[in-house]
Coordinates of C-alpha atoms and ligand atoms in Angstrom, one line a residue:
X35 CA 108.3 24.4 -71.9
X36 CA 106.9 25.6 -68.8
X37 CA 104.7 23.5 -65.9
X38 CA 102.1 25.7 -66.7
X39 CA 98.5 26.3 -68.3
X40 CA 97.2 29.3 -70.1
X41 CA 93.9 30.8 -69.3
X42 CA 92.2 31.7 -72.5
X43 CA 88.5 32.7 -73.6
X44 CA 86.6 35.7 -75.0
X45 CA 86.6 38.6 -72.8
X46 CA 84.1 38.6 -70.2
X47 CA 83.5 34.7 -69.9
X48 CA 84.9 34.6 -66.2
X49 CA 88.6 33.8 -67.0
X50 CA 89.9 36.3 -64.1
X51 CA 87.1 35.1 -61.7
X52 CA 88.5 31.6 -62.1
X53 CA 91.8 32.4 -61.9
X54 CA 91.7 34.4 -58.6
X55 CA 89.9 31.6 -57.2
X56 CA 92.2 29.2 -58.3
X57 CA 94.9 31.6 -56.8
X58 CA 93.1 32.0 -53.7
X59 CA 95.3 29.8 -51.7
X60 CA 98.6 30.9 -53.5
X61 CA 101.5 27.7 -53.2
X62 CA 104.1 29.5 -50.3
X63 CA 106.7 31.1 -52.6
X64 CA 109.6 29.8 -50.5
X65 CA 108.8 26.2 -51.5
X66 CA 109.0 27.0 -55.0
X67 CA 112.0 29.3 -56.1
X68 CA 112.1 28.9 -59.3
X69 CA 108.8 29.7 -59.7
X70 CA 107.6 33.1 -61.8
X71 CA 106.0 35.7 -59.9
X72 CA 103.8 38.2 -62.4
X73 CA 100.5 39.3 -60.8
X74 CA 98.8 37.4 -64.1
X75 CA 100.7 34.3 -62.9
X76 CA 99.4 31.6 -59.9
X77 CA 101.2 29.0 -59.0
X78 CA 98.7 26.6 -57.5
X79 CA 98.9 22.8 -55.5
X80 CA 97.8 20.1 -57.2
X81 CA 95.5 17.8 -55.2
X82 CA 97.0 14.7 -54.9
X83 CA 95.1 11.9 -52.3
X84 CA 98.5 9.9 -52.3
X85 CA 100.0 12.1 -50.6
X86 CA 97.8 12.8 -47.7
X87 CA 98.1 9.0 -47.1
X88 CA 101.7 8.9 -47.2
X89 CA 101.6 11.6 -45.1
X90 CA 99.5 9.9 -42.4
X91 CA 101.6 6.7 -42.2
X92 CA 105.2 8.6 -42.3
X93 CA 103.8 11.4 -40.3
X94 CA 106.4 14.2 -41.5
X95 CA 106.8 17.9 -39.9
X96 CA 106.0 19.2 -43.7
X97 CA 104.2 18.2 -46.7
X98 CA 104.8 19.7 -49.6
X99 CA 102.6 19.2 -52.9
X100 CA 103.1 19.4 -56.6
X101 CA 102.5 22.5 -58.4
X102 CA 101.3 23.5 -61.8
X103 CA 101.1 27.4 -62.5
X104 CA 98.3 28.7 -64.5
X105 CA 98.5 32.2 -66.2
X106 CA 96.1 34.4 -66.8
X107 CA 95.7 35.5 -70.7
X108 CA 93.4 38.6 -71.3
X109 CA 92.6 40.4 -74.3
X110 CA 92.3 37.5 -77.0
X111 CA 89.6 38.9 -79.3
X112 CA 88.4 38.4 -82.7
X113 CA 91.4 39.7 -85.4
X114 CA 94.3 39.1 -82.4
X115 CA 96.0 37.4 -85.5
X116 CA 95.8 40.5 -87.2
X117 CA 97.4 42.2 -84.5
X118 CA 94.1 43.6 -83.2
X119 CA 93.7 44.5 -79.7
X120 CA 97.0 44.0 -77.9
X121 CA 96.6 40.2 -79.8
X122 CA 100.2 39.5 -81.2
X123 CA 101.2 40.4 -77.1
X124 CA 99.0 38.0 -76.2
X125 CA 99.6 35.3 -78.7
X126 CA 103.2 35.1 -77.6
X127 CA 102.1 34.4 -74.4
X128 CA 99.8 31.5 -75.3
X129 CA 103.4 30.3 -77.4
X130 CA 104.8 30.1 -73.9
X131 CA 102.7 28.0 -72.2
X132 CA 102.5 24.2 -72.1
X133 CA 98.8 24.0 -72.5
X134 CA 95.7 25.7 -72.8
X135 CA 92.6 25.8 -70.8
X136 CA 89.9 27.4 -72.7
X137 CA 87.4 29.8 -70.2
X138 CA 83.4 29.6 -72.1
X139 CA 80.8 31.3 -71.2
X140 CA 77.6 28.8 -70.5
X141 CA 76.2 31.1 -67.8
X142 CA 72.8 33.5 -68.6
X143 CA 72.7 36.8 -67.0
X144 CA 72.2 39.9 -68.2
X145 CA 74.2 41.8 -66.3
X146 CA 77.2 40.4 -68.0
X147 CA 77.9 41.9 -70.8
X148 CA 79.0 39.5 -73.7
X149 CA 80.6 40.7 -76.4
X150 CA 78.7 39.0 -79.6
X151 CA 75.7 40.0 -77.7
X152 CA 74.6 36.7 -76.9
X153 CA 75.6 33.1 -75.2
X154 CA 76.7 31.4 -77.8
X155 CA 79.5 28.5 -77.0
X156 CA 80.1 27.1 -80.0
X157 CA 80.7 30.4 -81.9
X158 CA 82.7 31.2 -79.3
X159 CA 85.1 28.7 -79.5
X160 CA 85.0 29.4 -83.0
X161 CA 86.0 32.9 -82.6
X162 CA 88.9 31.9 -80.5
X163 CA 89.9 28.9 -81.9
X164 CA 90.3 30.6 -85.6
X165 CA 92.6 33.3 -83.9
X166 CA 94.6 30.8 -83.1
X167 CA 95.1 28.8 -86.0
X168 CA 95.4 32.1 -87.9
X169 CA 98.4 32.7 -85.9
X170 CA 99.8 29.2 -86.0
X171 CA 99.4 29.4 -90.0
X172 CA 101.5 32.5 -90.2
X173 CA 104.2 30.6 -88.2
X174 CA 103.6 27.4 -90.8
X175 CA 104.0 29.1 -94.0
X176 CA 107.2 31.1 -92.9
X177 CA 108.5 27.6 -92.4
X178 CA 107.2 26.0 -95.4
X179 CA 109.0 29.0 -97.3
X180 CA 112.2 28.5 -95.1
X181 CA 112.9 24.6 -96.0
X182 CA 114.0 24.7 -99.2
X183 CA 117.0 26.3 -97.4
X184 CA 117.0 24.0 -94.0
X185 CA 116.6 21.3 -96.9
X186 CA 119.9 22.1 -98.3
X187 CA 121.8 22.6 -94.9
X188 CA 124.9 21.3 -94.3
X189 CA 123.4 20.4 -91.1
X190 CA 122.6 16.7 -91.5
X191 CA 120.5 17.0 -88.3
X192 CA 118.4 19.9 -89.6
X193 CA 118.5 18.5 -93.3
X194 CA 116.9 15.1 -91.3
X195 CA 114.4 17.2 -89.6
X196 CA 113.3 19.3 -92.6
X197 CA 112.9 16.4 -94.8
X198 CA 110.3 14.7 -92.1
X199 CA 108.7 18.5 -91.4
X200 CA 107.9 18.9 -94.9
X201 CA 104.6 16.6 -95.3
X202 CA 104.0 17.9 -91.5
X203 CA 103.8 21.5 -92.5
X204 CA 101.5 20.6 -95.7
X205 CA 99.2 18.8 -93.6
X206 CA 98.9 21.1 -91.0
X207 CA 98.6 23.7 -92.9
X208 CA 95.3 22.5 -95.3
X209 CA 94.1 21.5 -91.6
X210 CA 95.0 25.1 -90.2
X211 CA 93.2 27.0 -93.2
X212 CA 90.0 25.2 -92.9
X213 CA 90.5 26.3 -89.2
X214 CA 91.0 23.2 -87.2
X215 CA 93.5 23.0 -84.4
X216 CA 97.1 20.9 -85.5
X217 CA 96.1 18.8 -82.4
X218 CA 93.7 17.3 -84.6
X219 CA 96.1 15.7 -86.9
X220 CA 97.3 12.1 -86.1
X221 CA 100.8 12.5 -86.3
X222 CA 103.6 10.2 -84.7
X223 CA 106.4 11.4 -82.3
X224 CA 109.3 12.0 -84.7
X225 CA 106.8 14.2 -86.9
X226 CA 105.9 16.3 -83.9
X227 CA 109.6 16.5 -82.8
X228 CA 110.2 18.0 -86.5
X229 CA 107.9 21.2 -85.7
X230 CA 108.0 21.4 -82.5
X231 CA 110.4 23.9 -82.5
X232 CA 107.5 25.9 -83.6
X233 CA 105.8 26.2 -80.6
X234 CA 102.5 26.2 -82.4
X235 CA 99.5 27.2 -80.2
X236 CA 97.2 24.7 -82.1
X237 CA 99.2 21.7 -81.1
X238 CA 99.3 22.2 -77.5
X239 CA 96.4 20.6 -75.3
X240 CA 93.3 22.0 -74.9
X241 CA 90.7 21.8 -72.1
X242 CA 87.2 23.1 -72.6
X243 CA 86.1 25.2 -69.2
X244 CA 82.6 25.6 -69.0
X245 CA 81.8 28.3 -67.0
X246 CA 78.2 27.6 -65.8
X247 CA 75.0 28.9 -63.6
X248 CA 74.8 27.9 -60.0
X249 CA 72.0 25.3 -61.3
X250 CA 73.8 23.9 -63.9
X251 CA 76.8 22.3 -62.3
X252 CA 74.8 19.1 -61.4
X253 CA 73.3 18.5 -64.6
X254 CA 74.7 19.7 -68.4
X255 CA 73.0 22.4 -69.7
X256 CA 72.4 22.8 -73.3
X257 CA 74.9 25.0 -73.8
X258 CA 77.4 22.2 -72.4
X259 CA 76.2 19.9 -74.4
X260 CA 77.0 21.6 -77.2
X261 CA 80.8 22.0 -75.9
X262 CA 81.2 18.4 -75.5
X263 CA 80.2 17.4 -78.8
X264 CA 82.3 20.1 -80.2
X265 CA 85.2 19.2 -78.1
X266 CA 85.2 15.4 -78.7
X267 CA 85.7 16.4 -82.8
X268 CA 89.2 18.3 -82.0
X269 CA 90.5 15.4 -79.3
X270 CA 89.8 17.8 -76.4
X271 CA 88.6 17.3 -72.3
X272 CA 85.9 19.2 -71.0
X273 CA 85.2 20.3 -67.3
X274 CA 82.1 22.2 -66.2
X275 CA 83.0 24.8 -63.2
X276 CA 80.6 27.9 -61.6
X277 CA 82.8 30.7 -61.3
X278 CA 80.4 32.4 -59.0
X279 CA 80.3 29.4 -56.5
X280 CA 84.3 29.0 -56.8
X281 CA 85.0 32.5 -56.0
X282 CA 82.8 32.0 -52.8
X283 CA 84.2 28.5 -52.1
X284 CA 87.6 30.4 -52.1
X285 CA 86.7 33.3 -49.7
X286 CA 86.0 29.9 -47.0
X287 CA 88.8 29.7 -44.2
X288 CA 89.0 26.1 -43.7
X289 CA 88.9 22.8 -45.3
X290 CA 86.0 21.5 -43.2
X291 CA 83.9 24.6 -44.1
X292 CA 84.9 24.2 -47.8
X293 CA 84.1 20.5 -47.6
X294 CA 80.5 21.0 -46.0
X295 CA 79.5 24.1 -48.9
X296 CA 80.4 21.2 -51.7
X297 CA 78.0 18.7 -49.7
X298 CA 75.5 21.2 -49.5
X299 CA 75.5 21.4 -53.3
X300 CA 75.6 18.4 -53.6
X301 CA 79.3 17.6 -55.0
X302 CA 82.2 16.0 -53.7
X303 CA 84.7 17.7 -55.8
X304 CA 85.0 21.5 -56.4
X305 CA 85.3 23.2 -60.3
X306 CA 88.7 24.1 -59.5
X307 CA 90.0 20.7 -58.4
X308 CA 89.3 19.0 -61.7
X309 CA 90.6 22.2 -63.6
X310 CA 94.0 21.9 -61.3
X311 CA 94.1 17.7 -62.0
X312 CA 92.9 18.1 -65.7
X313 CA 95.4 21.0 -66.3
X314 CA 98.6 18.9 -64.6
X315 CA 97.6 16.0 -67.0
X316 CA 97.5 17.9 -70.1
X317 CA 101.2 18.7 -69.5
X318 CA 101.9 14.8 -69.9
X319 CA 103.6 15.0 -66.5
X320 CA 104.1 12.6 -63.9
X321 CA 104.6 12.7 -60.5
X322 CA 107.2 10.6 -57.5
X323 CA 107.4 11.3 -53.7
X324 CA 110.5 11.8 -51.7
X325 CA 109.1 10.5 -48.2
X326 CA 111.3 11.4 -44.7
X327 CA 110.1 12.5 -41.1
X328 CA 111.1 15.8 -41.9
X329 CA 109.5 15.6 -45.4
X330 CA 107.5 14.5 -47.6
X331 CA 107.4 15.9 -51.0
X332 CA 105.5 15.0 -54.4
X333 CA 108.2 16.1 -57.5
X334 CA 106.8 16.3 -61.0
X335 CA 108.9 14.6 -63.9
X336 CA 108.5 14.4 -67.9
X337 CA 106.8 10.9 -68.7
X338 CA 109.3 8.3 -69.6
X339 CA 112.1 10.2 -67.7
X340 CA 114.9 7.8 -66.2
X341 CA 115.8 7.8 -62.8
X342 CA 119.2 9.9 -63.1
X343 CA 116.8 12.7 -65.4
X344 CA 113.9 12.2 -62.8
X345 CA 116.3 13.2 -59.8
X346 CA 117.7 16.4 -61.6
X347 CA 114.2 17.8 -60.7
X348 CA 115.3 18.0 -57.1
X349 CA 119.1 18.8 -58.1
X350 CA 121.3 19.0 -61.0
X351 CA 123.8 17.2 -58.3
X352 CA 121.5 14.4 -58.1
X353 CA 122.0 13.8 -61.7
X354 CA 125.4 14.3 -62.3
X355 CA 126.7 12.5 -59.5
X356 CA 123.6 9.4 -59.4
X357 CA 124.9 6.3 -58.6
X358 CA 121.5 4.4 -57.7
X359 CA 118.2 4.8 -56.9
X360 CA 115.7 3.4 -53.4
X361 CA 113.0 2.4 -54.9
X362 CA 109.5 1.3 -54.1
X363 CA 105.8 2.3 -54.8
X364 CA 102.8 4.0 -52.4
X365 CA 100.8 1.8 -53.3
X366 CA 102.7 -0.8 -51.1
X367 CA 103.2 1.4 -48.8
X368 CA 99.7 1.3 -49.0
X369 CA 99.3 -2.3 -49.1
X370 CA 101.7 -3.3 -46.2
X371 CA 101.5 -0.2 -43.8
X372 CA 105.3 0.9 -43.3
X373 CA 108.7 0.8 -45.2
X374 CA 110.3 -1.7 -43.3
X375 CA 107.4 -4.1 -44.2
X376 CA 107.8 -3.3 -47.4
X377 CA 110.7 -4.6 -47.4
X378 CA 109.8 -7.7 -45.4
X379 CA 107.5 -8.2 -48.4
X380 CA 110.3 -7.6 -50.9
X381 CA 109.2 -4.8 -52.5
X382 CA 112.0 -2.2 -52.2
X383 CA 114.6 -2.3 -54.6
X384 CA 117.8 -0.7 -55.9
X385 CA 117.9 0.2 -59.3
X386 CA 120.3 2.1 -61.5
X387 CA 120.7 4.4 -64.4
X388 CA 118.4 2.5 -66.8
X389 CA 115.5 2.5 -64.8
X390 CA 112.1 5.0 -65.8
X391 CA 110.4 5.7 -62.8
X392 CA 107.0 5.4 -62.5
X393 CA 104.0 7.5 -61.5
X394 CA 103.8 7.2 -57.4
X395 CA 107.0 5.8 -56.6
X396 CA 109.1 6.7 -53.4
X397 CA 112.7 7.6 -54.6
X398 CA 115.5 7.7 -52.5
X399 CA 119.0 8.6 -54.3
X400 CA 122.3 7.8 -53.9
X401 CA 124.5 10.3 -55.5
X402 CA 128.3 11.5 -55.1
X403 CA 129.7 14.6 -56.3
Ligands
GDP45 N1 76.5 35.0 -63.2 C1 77.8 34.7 -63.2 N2 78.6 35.7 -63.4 C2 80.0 35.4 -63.5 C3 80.4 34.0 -63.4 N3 81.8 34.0 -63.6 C4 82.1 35.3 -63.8 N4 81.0 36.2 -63.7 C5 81.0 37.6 -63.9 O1 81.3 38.0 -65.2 C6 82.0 39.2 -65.3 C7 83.3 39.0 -66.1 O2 84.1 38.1 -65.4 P1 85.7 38.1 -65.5 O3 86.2 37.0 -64.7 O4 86.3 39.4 -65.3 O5 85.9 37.7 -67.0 P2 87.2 37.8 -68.0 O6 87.1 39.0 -68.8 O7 87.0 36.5 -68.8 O8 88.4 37.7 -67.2 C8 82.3 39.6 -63.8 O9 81.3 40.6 -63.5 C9 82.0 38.3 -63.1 O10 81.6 38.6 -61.8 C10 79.5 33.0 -63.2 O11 79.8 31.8 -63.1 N5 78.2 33.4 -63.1
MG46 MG1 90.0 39.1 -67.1

């Protein structure tokens, strides 16, 4: 599964406005070579204040953030499921992404056309949401007709996996018809692992976007209001954003003029911030720092991932040949001002194989190959 977020929403609601703002100040592509490059497809920094101080006190030639890339998913309209529109095109593209981020319309003007002819959130998100689980219950009952078969496998592995799915796939199924998302069901790891395989839409992460007038970014409007109780039934985050003021944010040359605009409005955060954070969160991941004079570097790694796994992200070298790990934390860094008194204060260690690194550390390896 990708690092990345899909852009979904009704047609209309401001999903390409966001997403060339969020693209605005595109991550340099040499950084990044493994990236995708599609014009529908931004790969984006993610803010991170850690960093910056890390930065200050090692004082590196080059910095170089996380990144999360968010895609840009058009043309999801009522009876997509059904094929309508370009939807199956589209709904293999949602398949592909790691989470969702769901583009609403809470703004009034009527100069935008919207397509039900009227702002209307909730049936909205209805409208979208039931395309979705339409789709995900095709995928369901093709299973569900398909384990009698994986139940009978040779395969203990598969038999194993089938015999935990099958409940799963009842559940989710009842859940899907009545058209709630699969994220709503409570279901423990090794019961996700059994469908996951399925790469159902439904399951993935969801973050409500509300897209909202210049005057309502301060305060909720009513329409947000609405989204939040709505989101808070199906386990689901919600951000407010002004596509308007993020597009003109965007167009601004320099941090301090970009800075000053927010103040003006009154915010200390823009839209687009707490969509890149909320996004990079959704995909469970975690991030460590590899911090030298010549750079220092945030690297994002699965949740859980031990150290040789968490180095493969720089290099499959690093993993292969690990033989231990530098280890200590910014936040003493932080605390005691420099690495060497970090180590006065006995907080750098060595640790091997076994060890799951932890959001913030500094990493060093040591590997042979
Ligand atoms: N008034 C207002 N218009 C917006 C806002 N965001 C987007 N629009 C306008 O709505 C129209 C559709 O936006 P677009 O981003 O193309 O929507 P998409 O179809 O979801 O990609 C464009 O004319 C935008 O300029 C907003 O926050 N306020
Ligand atoms: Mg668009």
């Amino acid at each position: 599964m990708g690092l990345n977020c899909g852009i979904v929403g009704l047609p209309n609601v401001g999903k390409s406005t966001i997403f060339s703002a969020l693209t605005s100040a595109p991550a340099e592509a040499a950084n990044y070579p493994f990236c995708t490059i599609e014009p529908n497809v931004g790969v984006v920094h993610v803010p991170d204040p850690r960093m910056e101080k890390i930065g200050a006190i090692i004082g590196p030639e080059k910095m170089v953030p996380a990144i999360v890339e968010f895609v840009d998913i058009a043309g999801l309209v009522k009876g997509a499921s059904k094929g309508e529109g370009l939807g199956n095109q589209f709904l293999g593209h949602i398949r592909q992404v790691g989470a969702t981020c769901h583009v609403v319309r809470c703004f009034e003007d009527d100069d935008i056309i919207h397509v039900a002819g009227k702002v209307d959130p909730v049936s909205d998100i209805e409208v979208i949401n039931i395309e979705l689980a339409l789709a995900d219950l095709e995928t369901v009952t093709k299973r569900i007709q398909n384990l009698d078969k994986m139940l009978k496998s040779q395969d203990k592995i598969v038999q194993n996996k089938a015999k935990i799915a099958k409940p799963v796939l009842e559940r989710l199924k009842a859940t899907l018809e009545e058209g709630h998302p699969g994220r709503s069901l409570d279901l423990n790891e090794d019961e996700k692992d059994s469908i996951a395989d399925l790469q159902l839409i439904t399951m993935k992460k969801m973050l409500y976007v509300c897209n909202v007038d210049e005057d309502s970014i301060l305060e909720d409007n009513e329409h947000v209001k609405k989204v939040k109780e709505l989101a808070k039934k199906d386990n689901s985050d919600v951000i407010t954003i002004c596509g308007k003021i993020e597009s003109e944010i965007a167009s601004l040359e320099s941090k301090e003029e970009k800075a000053a605009f927010l103040s003006d409005i009154g915010i200390t955060e823009s839209g687009l911030s707490k969509m890149i954070k909320a996004g990079y969160e959704m995909l469970e991941m975690k991030t460590y720092f590899t911090a030298g004079v010549k750079e220092v570097r945030a690297w994002t790694f699965p949740k859980g991932a031990k150290a040789p796994q968490a180095a493969a992200v720089i290099h499959t070298d690093f993993e292969k040949g690990f033989i231990k790990a530098e280890v200590f934390h910014c936040d003493d860094l932080f605390q005691y001002g420099s690495e060497a008194k970090v180590k006065e204060a006995g907080k750098f260690r060595i640790e091997g194989k076994e060890y799951e690194v932890k959001d913030g550390d500094i990493m060093h390896f040591r590997f042979n190959v």
